[in-house]
Amino acid sequence: MIIGLMLGISTLGFSQDRYYDDYRSSIISFNWDKIASYLGLNHSQLQEIRRLNNRYTSYNSWNRVYRNDPRRWYQDRYFAMQRIMTPEQYKRFYNRYYKGIRPNQYYGSKHYYKDLAKKRKKYFHDKRKREHEYHKRHHDHDDRWDD
């Protein structure tokens, strides 16, 4: 019974961590200055987004609020973003950065993980290609015997 309870707690903790990772990714994976320029955000809008981005600076501060419903951060964050931006700005934001689907569907969906997988695959493909070219350049020589 105790082991089952411990497994349940660790499973809950794992899922909480994943939600927190999604939350952090929604902040740090963007260059907010470029987004502000692209969307035409004014100074006060950008400052409000920065305050929103700094609301939960640690897992503990985030977990105090979202421990009982970790998926709620999607709604809270993106409703706040909608209040900060004009409807047109927000639409342009999620069309460009979330491929036109709601952020709560993007995070935790196959799109998010498919994008990550694509980026990783491309990175490792390019890395193998670079290594192959390096090997070819530095180790490719003629092994024939001279007569």
GROMACS .gro file of C-alpha atoms in nm:
model
  147
    1MET     CA    1   0.000   0.000   0.000
    2ILE     CA    2   0.277   0.243   0.094
    3ILE     CA    3   0.467   0.158  -0.225
    4GLY     CA    4   0.154   0.223  -0.431
    5LEU     CA    5   0.111   0.559  -0.259
    6MET     CA    6   0.476   0.647  -0.324
    7LEU     CA    7   0.441   0.549  -0.690
    8GLY     CA    8   0.131   0.764  -0.719
    9ILE     CA    9   0.309   1.060  -0.566
   10SER     CA   10   0.614   1.019  -0.789
   11THR     CA   11   0.389   0.986  -1.097
   12LEU     CA   12   0.205   1.301  -0.992
   13GLY     CA   13   0.536   1.478  -0.939
   14PHE     CA   14   0.657   1.375  -1.284
   15SER     CA   15   0.348   1.512  -1.452
   16GLN     CA   16   0.371   1.831  -1.247
   17ASP     CA   17   0.730   1.871  -1.364
   18ARG     CA   18   0.624   1.827  -1.725
   19TYR     CA   19   0.361   2.099  -1.688
   20TYR     CA   20   0.615   2.328  -1.524
   21ASP     CA   21   0.862   2.255  -1.805
   22ASP     CA   22   0.593   2.349  -2.057
   23TYR     CA   23   0.527   2.668  -1.862
   24ARG     CA   24   0.897   2.762  -1.858
   25SER     CA   25   0.929   2.674  -2.226
   26SER     CA   26   0.640   2.909  -2.305
   27ILE     CA   27   0.854   3.188  -2.164
   28ILE     CA   28   1.215   3.111  -2.246
   29SER     CA   29   1.172   2.969  -2.594
   30PHE     CA   30   1.080   3.312  -2.730
   31ASN     CA   31   1.271   3.631  -2.790
   32TRP     CA   32   1.011   3.867  -2.650
   33ASP     CA   33   1.180   4.179  -2.791
   34LYS     CA   34   1.151   4.035  -3.142
   35ILE     CA   35   0.791   3.935  -3.076
   36ALA     CA   36   0.715   4.287  -2.953
   37SER     CA   37   0.865   4.431  -3.268
   38TYR     CA   38   0.684   4.183  -3.495
   39LEU     CA   39   0.349   4.245  -3.326
   40GLY     CA   40   0.392   4.617  -3.278
   41LEU     CA   41   0.356   4.599  -2.899
   42ASN     CA   42   0.403   4.926  -2.717
   43HIS     CA   43   0.637   4.970  -2.420
   44SER     CA   44   0.371   4.913  -2.155
   45GLN     CA   45   0.248   4.593  -2.325
   46LEU     CA   46   0.604   4.456  -2.333
   47GLN     CA   47   0.653   4.548  -1.966
   48GLU     CA   48   0.330   4.366  -1.873
   49ILE     CA   49   0.447   4.056  -2.061
   50ARG     CA   50   0.781   4.071  -1.879
   51ARG     CA   51   0.598   4.094  -1.545
   52LEU     CA   52   0.384   3.798  -1.651
   53ASN     CA   53   0.697   3.605  -1.748
   54ASN     CA   54   0.851   3.671  -1.406
   55ARG     CA   55   0.540   3.583  -1.205
   56TYR     CA   56   0.666   3.236  -1.105
   57THR     CA   57   1.042   3.236  -1.079
   58SER     CA   58   1.073   2.885  -0.936
   59TYR     CA   59   0.898   2.551  -0.944
   60ASN     CA   60   0.786   2.602  -0.583
   61SER     CA   61   0.619   2.935  -0.652
   62TRP     CA   62   0.445   2.788  -0.959
   63ASN     CA   63   0.347   2.471  -0.774
   64ARG     CA   64   0.184   2.663  -0.486
   65VAL     CA   65  -0.068   2.800  -0.734
   66TYR     CA   66  -0.109   2.507  -0.977
   67ARG     CA   67  -0.052   2.202  -0.757
   68ASN     CA   68  -0.419   2.094  -0.770
   69ASP     CA   69  -0.474   2.168  -1.138
   70PRO     CA   70  -0.142   2.198  -1.323
   71ARG     CA   71  -0.308   2.234  -1.662
   72ARG     CA   72  -0.473   2.556  -1.551
   73TRP     CA   73  -0.152   2.752  -1.619
   74TYR     CA   74  -0.231   2.738  -1.992
   75GLN     CA   75  -0.557   2.925  -1.943
   76ASP     CA   76  -0.425   3.170  -1.688
   77ARG     CA   77  -0.119   3.263  -1.891
   78TYR     CA   78  -0.287   3.294  -2.227
   79PHE     CA   79  -0.593   3.477  -2.097
   80ALA     CA   80  -0.348   3.725  -1.944
   81MET     CA   81  -0.166   3.749  -2.278
   82GLN     CA   82  -0.497   3.814  -2.453
   83ARG     CA   83  -0.572   4.095  -2.206
   84ILE     CA   84  -0.229   4.250  -2.265
   85MET     CA   85  -0.239   4.231  -2.646
   86THR     CA   86  -0.506   4.350  -2.881
   87PRO     CA   87  -0.713   4.070  -3.040
   88GLU     CA   88  -0.528   4.121  -3.370
   89GLN     CA   89  -0.187   4.106  -3.201
   90TYR     CA   90  -0.278   3.791  -3.012
   91LYS     CA   91  -0.411   3.623  -3.325
   92ARG     CA   92  -0.090   3.700  -3.512
   93PHE     CA   93   0.109   3.573  -3.211
   94TYR     CA   94  -0.056   3.233  -3.187
   95ASN     CA   95  -0.081   3.187  -3.563
   96ARG     CA   96   0.291   3.240  -3.599
   97TYR     CA   97   0.427   3.081  -3.283
   98TYR     CA   98   0.168   2.811  -3.214
   99LYS     CA   99   0.078   2.724  -3.572
  100GLY     CA  100  -0.275   2.853  -3.533
  101ILE     CA  101  -0.382   2.619  -3.254
  102ARG     CA  102  -0.455   2.723  -2.899
  103PRO     CA  103  -0.142   2.713  -2.679
  104ASN     CA  104  -0.306   2.470  -2.438
  105GLN     CA  105  -0.347   2.232  -2.731
  106TYR     CA  106   0.006   2.301  -2.856
  107TYR     CA  107   0.180   2.221  -2.528
  108GLY     CA  108   0.130   1.863  -2.430
  109SER     CA  109   0.028   1.776  -2.783
  110LYS     CA  110   0.199   1.583  -3.053
  111HIS     CA  111   0.267   1.915  -3.233
  112TYR     CA  112   0.493   2.038  -2.954
  113TYR     CA  113   0.676   1.709  -2.920
  114LYS     CA  114   0.684   1.660  -3.298
  115ASP     CA  115   0.849   2.003  -3.334
  116LEU     CA  116   1.103   1.913  -3.067
  117ALA     CA  117   1.167   1.578  -3.234
  118LYS     CA  118   1.210   1.750  -3.573
  119LYS     CA  119   1.459   1.998  -3.429
  120ARG     CA  120   1.654   1.719  -3.259
  121LYS     CA  121   1.650   1.504  -3.572
  122LYS     CA  122   1.775   1.794  -3.785
  123TYR     CA  123   2.042   1.879  -3.530
  124PHE     CA  124   2.174   1.521  -3.518
  125HIS     CA  125   2.145   1.480  -3.895
  126ASP     CA  126   2.346   1.797  -3.948
  127LYS     CA  127   2.594   1.689  -3.683
  128ARG     CA  128   2.645   1.349  -3.853
  129LYS     CA  129   2.684   1.525  -4.187
  130ARG     CA  130   2.946   1.762  -4.045
  131GLU     CA  131   3.131   1.471  -3.883
  132HIS     CA  132   3.122   1.275  -4.206
  133GLU     CA  133   3.259   1.572  -4.401
  134TYR     CA  134   3.529   1.623  -4.140
  135HIS     CA  135   3.623   1.255  -4.151
  136LYS     CA  136   3.625   1.254  -4.529
  137ARG     CA  137   3.842   1.567  -4.544
  138HIS     CA  138   4.092   1.455  -4.281
  139HIS     CA  139   4.098   1.079  -4.315
  140ASP     CA  140   4.019   1.006  -4.676
  141HIS     CA  141   4.337   0.905  -4.847
  142ASP     CA  142   4.442   0.658  -5.105
  143ASP     CA  143   4.540   0.325  -4.952
  144ARG     CA  144   4.670   0.173  -5.276
  145TRP     CA  145   5.022   0.048  -5.280
  146ASP     CA  146   5.262   0.234  -5.498
  147ASP     CA  147   5.421   0.011  -5.765
   0.00000   0.00000   0.00000
